[in-house]
JSON list of C-alpha atoms in Angstrom, two decimals:
[
{"chain": "A", "resi": 616, "resn": "UNK", "atom": "CA", "xyz": [-39.05, -151.31, 23.88]},
{"chain": "A", "resi": 617, "resn": "UNK", "atom": "CA", "xyz": [-35.19, -151.94, 22.51]},
{"chain": "A", "resi": 618, "resn": "UNK", "atom": "CA", "xyz": [-34.60, -149.91, 18.78]},
{"chain": "A", "resi": 619, "resn": "UNK", "atom": "CA", "xyz": [-34.96, -152.30, 15.92]},
{"chain": "A", "resi": 620, "resn": "UNK", "atom": "CA", "xyz": [-31.09, -151.17, 14.49]},
{"chain": "A", "resi": 621, "resn": "UNK", "atom": "CA", "xyz": [-31.92, -154.49, 11.92]},
{"chain": "A", "resi": 622, "resn": "UNK", "atom": "CA", "xyz": [-33.14, -151.39, 9.61]},
{"chain": "A", "resi": 623, "resn": "UNK", "atom": "CA", "xyz": [-29.19, -149.74, 9.19]},
{"chain": "A", "resi": 624, "resn": "UNK", "atom": "CA", "xyz": [-26.98, -151.96, 6.91]},
{"chain": "A", "resi": 625, "resn": "UNK", "atom": "CA", "xyz": [-24.08, -151.91, 8.85]},
{"chain": "A", "resi": 626, "resn": "UNK", "atom": "CA", "xyz": [-21.85, -153.53, 5.91]},
{"chain": "A", "resi": 627, "resn": "UNK", "atom": "CA", "xyz": [-21.38, -149.98, 3.87]},
{"chain": "A", "resi": 628, "resn": "UNK", "atom": "CA", "xyz": [-17.25, -149.44, 3.57]},
{"chain": "A", "resi": 629, "resn": "UNK", "atom": "CA", "xyz": [-15.69, -147.68, 0.32]},
{"chain": "A", "resi": 630, "resn": "UNK", "atom": "CA", "xyz": [-12.74, -147.90, 0.32]},
{"chain": "A", "resi": 631, "resn": "UNK", "atom": "CA", "xyz": [-9.94, -145.19, -2.01]},
{"chain": "A", "resi": 632, "resn": "UNK", "atom": "CA", "xyz": [-8.09, -147.72, -3.25]},
{"chain": "A", "resi": 633, "resn": "UNK", "atom": "CA", "xyz": [-6.15, -145.28, -5.53]},
{"chain": "A", "resi": 634, "resn": "UNK", "atom": "CA", "xyz": [-5.33, -143.35, -2.14]},
{"chain": "A", "resi": 635, "resn": "UNK", "atom": "CA", "xyz": [-3.49, -146.52, -1.11]},
{"chain": "A", "resi": 636, "resn": "UNK", "atom": "CA", "xyz": [-1.33, -146.60, -4.33]},
{"chain": "A", "resi": 637, "resn": "UNK", "atom": "CA", "xyz": [-0.91, -142.63, -5.61]},
{"chain": "A", "resi": 638, "resn": "UNK", "atom": "CA", "xyz": [-0.33, -141.22, -1.37]},
{"chain": "A", "resi": 639, "resn": "UNK", "atom": "CA", "xyz": [2.21, -142.70, 1.83]},
{"chain": "A", "resi": 640, "resn": "UNK", "atom": "CA", "xyz": [0.10, -142.39, 5.23]},
{"chain": "A", "resi": 641, "resn": "UNK", "atom": "CA", "xyz": [1.17, -140.66, 8.19]},
{"chain": "A", "resi": 642, "resn": "UNK", "atom": "CA", "xyz": [-1.80, -140.11, 10.16]},
{"chain": "A", "resi": 643, "resn": "UNK", "atom": "CA", "xyz": [-5.26, -141.33, 10.19]},
{"chain": "A", "resi": 644, "resn": "UNK", "atom": "CA", "xyz": [-8.05, -139.86, 11.52]},
{"chain": "A", "resi": 645, "resn": "UNK", "atom": "CA", "xyz": [-12.17, -140.62, 11.28]},
{"chain": "A", "resi": 646, "resn": "UNK", "atom": "CA", "xyz": [-14.66, -137.31, 10.97]},
{"chain": "A", "resi": 647, "resn": "UNK", "atom": "CA", "xyz": [-17.88, -137.58, 10.78]},
{"chain": "A", "resi": 648, "resn": "UNK", "atom": "CA", "xyz": [-19.93, -135.81, 7.68]},
{"chain": "A", "resi": 649, "resn": "UNK", "atom": "CA", "xyz": [-22.92, -133.00, 7.73]},
{"chain": "A", "resi": 650, "resn": "UNK", "atom": "CA", "xyz": [-24.67, -134.53, 4.88]},
{"chain": "A", "resi": 651, "resn": "UNK", "atom": "CA", "xyz": [-28.74, -134.16, 3.57]},
{"chain": "A", "resi": 652, "resn": "UNK", "atom": "CA", "xyz": [-31.22, -136.76, 4.24]},
{"chain": "A", "resi": 653, "resn": "UNK", "atom": "CA", "xyz": [-31.20, -137.66, 0.33]},
{"chain": "A", "resi": 654, "resn": "UNK", "atom": "CA", "xyz": [-27.24, -138.40, 0.91]},
{"chain": "A", "resi": 655, "resn": "UNK", "atom": "CA", "xyz": [-27.68, -140.37, 3.71]},
{"chain": "A", "resi": 656, "resn": "UNK", "atom": "CA", "xyz": [-29.79, -141.95, 1.30]},
{"chain": "A", "resi": 657, "resn": "UNK", "atom": "CA", "xyz": [-27.30, -142.70, -1.51]},
{"chain": "A", "resi": 658, "resn": "UNK", "atom": "CA", "xyz": [-24.65, -143.42, 1.04]},
{"chain": "A", "resi": 659, "resn": "UNK", "atom": "CA", "xyz": [-26.48, -146.64, 2.23]},
{"chain": "A", "resi": 660, "resn": "UNK", "atom": "CA", "xyz": [-27.02, -147.80, -1.12]},
{"chain": "A", "resi": 661, "resn": "UNK", "atom": "CA", "xyz": [-23.28, -147.87, -2.31]},
{"chain": "A", "resi": 662, "resn": "UNK", "atom": "CA", "xyz": [-23.41, -144.74, -4.80]},
{"chain": "A", "resi": 663, "resn": "UNK", "atom": "CA", "xyz": [-20.06, -143.46, -3.32]},
{"chain": "A", "resi": 664, "resn": "UNK", "atom": "CA", "xyz": [-16.97, -142.59, -5.10]},
{"chain": "A", "resi": 665, "resn": "UNK", "atom": "CA", "xyz": [-14.59, -141.22, -3.52]},
{"chain": "A", "resi": 666, "resn": "UNK", "atom": "CA", "xyz": [-11.42, -140.76, -6.30]},
{"chain": "A", "resi": 667, "resn": "UNK", "atom": "CA", "xyz": [-11.09, -138.03, -7.23]},
{"chain": "A", "resi": 668, "resn": "UNK", "atom": "CA", "xyz": [-12.01, -136.37, -3.48]},
{"chain": "A", "resi": 669, "resn": "UNK", "atom": "CA", "xyz": [-9.58, -133.76, -1.17]},
{"chain": "A", "resi": 670, "resn": "UNK", "atom": "CA", "xyz": [-9.71, -131.89, 2.00]},
{"chain": "A", "resi": 671, "resn": "UNK", "atom": "CA", "xyz": [-9.06, -128.13, 2.21]},
{"chain": "A", "resi": 672, "resn": "UNK", "atom": "CA", "xyz": [-9.48, -126.20, 5.01]},
{"chain": "A", "resi": 673, "resn": "UNK", "atom": "CA", "xyz": [-11.80, -122.79, 4.99]},
{"chain": "A", "resi": 674, "resn": "UNK", "atom": "CA", "xyz": [-11.00, -120.89, 8.67]},
{"chain": "A", "resi": 675, "resn": "UNK", "atom": "CA", "xyz": [-11.20, -123.06, 11.04]},
{"chain": "A", "resi": 676, "resn": "UNK", "atom": "CA", "xyz": [-13.34, -125.79, 9.19]},
{"chain": "A", "resi": 677, "resn": "UNK", "atom": "CA", "xyz": [-12.17, -128.98, 6.47]},
{"chain": "A", "resi": 678, "resn": "UNK", "atom": "CA", "xyz": [-14.25, -129.46, 4.17]},
{"chain": "A", "resi": 679, "resn": "UNK", "atom": "CA", "xyz": [-14.08, -132.19, 1.86]},
{"chain": "A", "resi": 680, "resn": "UNK", "atom": "CA", "xyz": [-14.42, -131.50, -1.72]},
{"chain": "A", "resi": 681, "resn": "UNK", "atom": "CA", "xyz": [-14.54, -133.90, -5.24]},
{"chain": "A", "resi": 682, "resn": "UNK", "atom": "CA", "xyz": [-16.25, -137.37, -3.13]},
{"chain": "A", "resi": 683, "resn": "UNK", "atom": "CA", "xyz": [-19.53, -137.92, -5.51]},
{"chain": "A", "resi": 684, "resn": "UNK", "atom": "CA", "xyz": [-22.11, -139.14, -4.06]},
{"chain": "A", "resi": 685, "resn": "UNK", "atom": "CA", "xyz": [-25.13, -139.97, -6.75]},
{"chain": "A", "resi": 686, "resn": "UNK", "atom": "CA", "xyz": [-28.53, -138.59, -6.51]},
{"chain": "A", "resi": 687, "resn": "UNK", "atom": "CA", "xyz": [-30.81, -140.62, -4.19]},
{"chain": "A", "resi": 688, "resn": "UNK", "atom": "CA", "xyz": [-33.50, -142.11, -6.62]},
{"chain": "A", "resi": 689, "resn": "UNK", "atom": "CA", "xyz": [-36.52, -141.28, -5.40]},
{"chain": "A", "resi": 690, "resn": "UNK", "atom": "CA", "xyz": [-35.46, -138.29, -4.61]},
{"chain": "A", "resi": 691, "resn": "UNK", "atom": "CA", "xyz": [-37.47, -135.90, -5.54]},
{"chain": "A", "resi": 692, "resn": "UNK", "atom": "CA", "xyz": [-36.76, -131.65, -5.97]},
{"chain": "A", "resi": 693, "resn": "UNK", "atom": "CA", "xyz": [-35.04, -131.99, -2.82]},
{"chain": "A", "resi": 694, "resn": "UNK", "atom": "CA", "xyz": [-32.57, -133.55, -4.08]},
{"chain": "A", "resi": 695, "resn": "UNK", "atom": "CA", "xyz": [-28.94, -132.94, -3.22]},
{"chain": "A", "resi": 696, "resn": "UNK", "atom": "CA", "xyz": [-25.66, -131.64, -5.61]},
{"chain": "A", "resi": 697, "resn": "UNK", "atom": "CA", "xyz": [-23.55, -134.81, -6.27]},
{"chain": "A", "resi": 698, "resn": "UNK", "atom": "CA", "xyz": [-20.40, -132.97, -5.65]},
{"chain": "A", "resi": 699, "resn": "UNK", "atom": "CA", "xyz": [-20.77, -130.72, -3.34]},
{"chain": "A", "resi": 700, "resn": "UNK", "atom": "CA", "xyz": [-17.92, -129.61, -0.59]},
{"chain": "A", "resi": 701, "resn": "UNK", "atom": "CA", "xyz": [-19.45, -131.39, 2.69]},
{"chain": "A", "resi": 702, "resn": "UNK", "atom": "CA", "xyz": [-18.22, -130.25, 5.99]},
{"chain": "A", "resi": 703, "resn": "UNK", "atom": "CA", "xyz": [-16.29, -132.52, 7.91]},
{"chain": "A", "resi": 704, "resn": "UNK", "atom": "CA", "xyz": [-16.81, -132.65, 11.98]},
{"chain": "A", "resi": 705, "resn": "UNK", "atom": "CA", "xyz": [-13.44, -133.72, 13.98]},
{"chain": "A", "resi": 706, "resn": "UNK", "atom": "CA", "xyz": [-12.41, -131.80, 17.12]},
{"chain": "A", "resi": 707, "resn": "UNK", "atom": "CA", "xyz": [-10.73, -128.62, 17.28]},
{"chain": "A", "resi": 708, "resn": "UNK", "atom": "CA", "xyz": [-7.34, -130.14, 18.94]},
{"chain": "A", "resi": 709, "resn": "UNK", "atom": "CA", "xyz": [-7.44, -132.55, 16.01]},
{"chain": "A", "resi": 710, "resn": "UNK", "atom": "CA", "xyz": [-8.19, -130.30, 14.06]},
{"chain": "A", "resi": 711, "resn": "UNK", "atom": "CA", "xyz": [-5.02, -128.04, 14.72]},
{"chain": "A", "resi": 712, "resn": "UNK", "atom": "CA", "xyz": [-2.94, -130.55, 14.25]},
{"chain": "A", "resi": 713, "resn": "UNK", "atom": "CA", "xyz": [-3.54, -131.31, 10.63]},
{"chain": "A", "resi": 714, "resn": "UNK", "atom": "CA", "xyz": [-3.20, -127.64, 9.67]},
{"chain": "A", "resi": 715, "resn": "UNK", "atom": "CA", "xyz": [-0.27, -127.47, 11.34]},
{"chain": "A", "resi": 716, "resn": "UNK", "atom": "CA", "xyz": [1.37, -130.71, 9.88]},
{"chain": "A", "resi": 717, "resn": "UNK", "atom": "CA", "xyz": [-0.32, -129.62, 6.41]},
{"chain": "A", "resi": 718, "resn": "UNK", "atom": "CA", "xyz": [1.51, -126.19, 6.62]},
{"chain": "A", "resi": 719, "resn": "UNK", "atom": "CA", "xyz": [4.30, -128.51, 6.31]},
{"chain": "A", "resi": 720, "resn": "UNK", "atom": "CA", "xyz": [5.28, -128.82, 2.13]},
{"chain": "A", "resi": 721, "resn": "UNK", "atom": "CA", "xyz": [4.22, -132.17, 0.09]},
{"chain": "A", "resi": 722, "resn": "UNK", "atom": "CA", "xyz": [1.40, -132.77, 2.80]},
{"chain": "A", "resi": 723, "resn": "UNK", "atom": "CA", "xyz": [-1.99, -133.56, 1.74]},
{"chain": "A", "resi": 724, "resn": "UNK", "atom": "CA", "xyz": [-5.68, -134.78, 2.72]},
{"chain": "A", "resi": 725, "resn": "UNK", "atom": "CA", "xyz": [-7.29, -137.42, 1.55]},
{"chain": "A", "resi": 726, "resn": "UNK", "atom": "CA", "xyz": [-10.67, -139.74, 2.21]},
{"chain": "A", "resi": 727, "resn": "UNK", "atom": "CA", "xyz": [-8.97, -142.71, 2.46]},
{"chain": "A", "resi": 728, "resn": "UNK", "atom": "CA", "xyz": [-12.82, -144.97, 3.28]},
{"chain": "A", "resi": 729, "resn": "UNK", "atom": "CA", "xyz": [-16.86, -144.41, 4.36]},
{"chain": "A", "resi": 730, "resn": "UNK", "atom": "CA", "xyz": [-18.14, -146.75, 6.30]},
{"chain": "A", "resi": 731, "resn": "UNK", "atom": "CA", "xyz": [-22.05, -146.28, 8.93]},
{"chain": "A", "resi": 732, "resn": "UNK", "atom": "CA", "xyz": [-21.99, -147.28, 12.11]},
{"chain": "A", "resi": 733, "resn": "UNK", "atom": "CA", "xyz": [-24.02, -149.16, 13.56]},
{"chain": "A", "resi": 734, "resn": "UNK", "atom": "CA", "xyz": [-26.34, -145.97, 14.80]},
{"chain": "A", "resi": 735, "resn": "UNK", "atom": "CA", "xyz": [-26.69, -145.15, 11.22]},
{"chain": "A", "resi": 736, "resn": "UNK", "atom": "CA", "xyz": [-24.05, -142.76, 11.14]},
{"chain": "A", "resi": 737, "resn": "UNK", "atom": "CA", "xyz": [-21.64, -142.30, 8.24]},
{"chain": "A", "resi": 738, "resn": "UNK", "atom": "CA", "xyz": [-17.94, -141.56, 8.77]},
{"chain": "A", "resi": 739, "resn": "UNK", "atom": "CA", "xyz": [-14.81, -140.65, 6.29]},
{"chain": "A", "resi": 740, "resn": "UNK", "atom": "CA", "xyz": [-11.42, -141.99, 7.39]},
{"chain": "A", "resi": 741, "resn": "UNK", "atom": "CA", "xyz": [-9.25, -139.38, 6.20]},
{"chain": "A", "resi": 742, "resn": "UNK", "atom": "CA", "xyz": [-5.39, -139.81, 6.28]},
{"chain": "A", "resi": 743, "resn": "UNK", "atom": "CA", "xyz": [-2.77, -137.47, 6.48]},
{"chain": "A", "resi": 744, "resn": "UNK", "atom": "CA", "xyz": [-0.08, -138.06, 3.44]},
{"chain": "A", "resi": 745, "resn": "UNK", "atom": "CA", "xyz": [2.73, -137.92, 1.58]},
{"chain": "A", "resi": 746, "resn": "UNK", "atom": "CA", "xyz": [2.69, -138.67, -2.14]},
{"chain": "A", "resi": 747, "resn": "UNK", "atom": "CA", "xyz": [4.94, -141.42, -3.67]},
{"chain": "A", "resi": 748, "resn": "UNK", "atom": "CA", "xyz": [7.68, -140.82, -5.96]},
{"chain": "A", "resi": 749, "resn": "UNK", "atom": "CA", "xyz": [7.18, -142.83, -9.07]},
{"chain": "A", "resi": 750, "resn": "UNK", "atom": "CA", "xyz": [9.92, -145.31, -8.12]},
{"chain": "A", "resi": 751, "resn": "UNK", "atom": "CA", "xyz": [8.17, -145.77, -4.68]},
{"chain": "A", "resi": 752, "resn": "UNK", "atom": "CA", "xyz": [5.09, -147.07, -6.59]},
{"chain": "A", "resi": 753, "resn": "UNK", "atom": "CA", "xyz": [7.11, -149.50, -8.64]},
{"chain": "A", "resi": 754, "resn": "UNK", "atom": "CA", "xyz": [8.80, -150.41, -5.43]},
{"chain": "A", "resi": 755, "resn": "UNK", "atom": "CA", "xyz": [4.54, -151.07, -3.88]},
{"chain": "A", "resi": 756, "resn": "UNK", "atom": "CA", "xyz": [3.65, -152.90, -6.96]},
{"chain": "A", "resi": 757, "resn": "UNK", "atom": "CA", "xyz": [6.55, -155.63, -6.12]},
{"chain": "A", "resi": 758, "resn": "UNK", "atom": "CA", "xyz": [5.68, -156.33, -2.77]},
{"chain": "A", "resi": 759, "resn": "UNK", "atom": "CA", "xyz": [2.03, -156.88, -3.74]},
{"chain": "A", "resi": 760, "resn": "UNK", "atom": "CA", "xyz": [3.08, -159.04, -6.50]},
{"chain": "A", "resi": 761, "resn": "UNK", "atom": "CA", "xyz": [5.69, -160.75, -3.88]},
{"chain": "A", "resi": 762, "resn": "UNK", "atom": "CA", "xyz": [2.93, -161.17, -1.58]},
{"chain": "A", "resi": 763, "resn": "UNK", "atom": "CA", "xyz": [0.31, -163.37, -4.10]},
{"chain": "A", "resi": 764, "resn": "UNK", "atom": "CA", "xyz": [3.13, -165.41, -5.27]},
{"chain": "A", "resi": 765, "resn": "UNK", "atom": "CA", "xyz": [3.53, -166.59, -1.39]},
{"chain": "A", "resi": 766, "resn": "UNK", "atom": "CA", "xyz": [0.02, -167.32, -0.81]},
{"chain": "A", "resi": 767, "resn": "UNK", "atom": "CA", "xyz": [-0.79, -168.95, -4.21]},
{"chain": "A", "resi": 768, "resn": "UNK", "atom": "CA", "xyz": [2.24, -170.82, -2.66]},
{"chain": "A", "resi": 769, "resn": "UNK", "atom": "CA", "xyz": [1.14, -171.75, 0.39]},
{"chain": "A", "resi": 770, "resn": "UNK", "atom": "CA", "xyz": [-2.52, -172.99, -0.95]}
]
């Protein structure tokens, strides 16, 4: 009997657009999340905010803090705390690489995108990033405006 995967909506793709504006990405990784039952249900409804989230190391483990997952509407007293710290799941090799890079000056780890796989698992795309200066942000805006103008001229 074939497993019915139609119950998983594969169109969950929540992006942190502010991160692309504020940071220059050096390297990206895809990490799993340790979630509670009501959290994955809220994620499938798309009720997530990544804008204030950031990652940090606690001993040898990577955690995300500030990611807001709204409480599940049908959840009872088992509902989760919306801004709790969540553990990220990566290989030891990737964790070691991130830890050494993060010790460099000015680098941080930011959440970029949250998505649900075909198997129904929530994954978080994180990026090792360096903060942009004000003039870099202005250059990003100019490039975006130039691309917009070029697309208008083509059509």
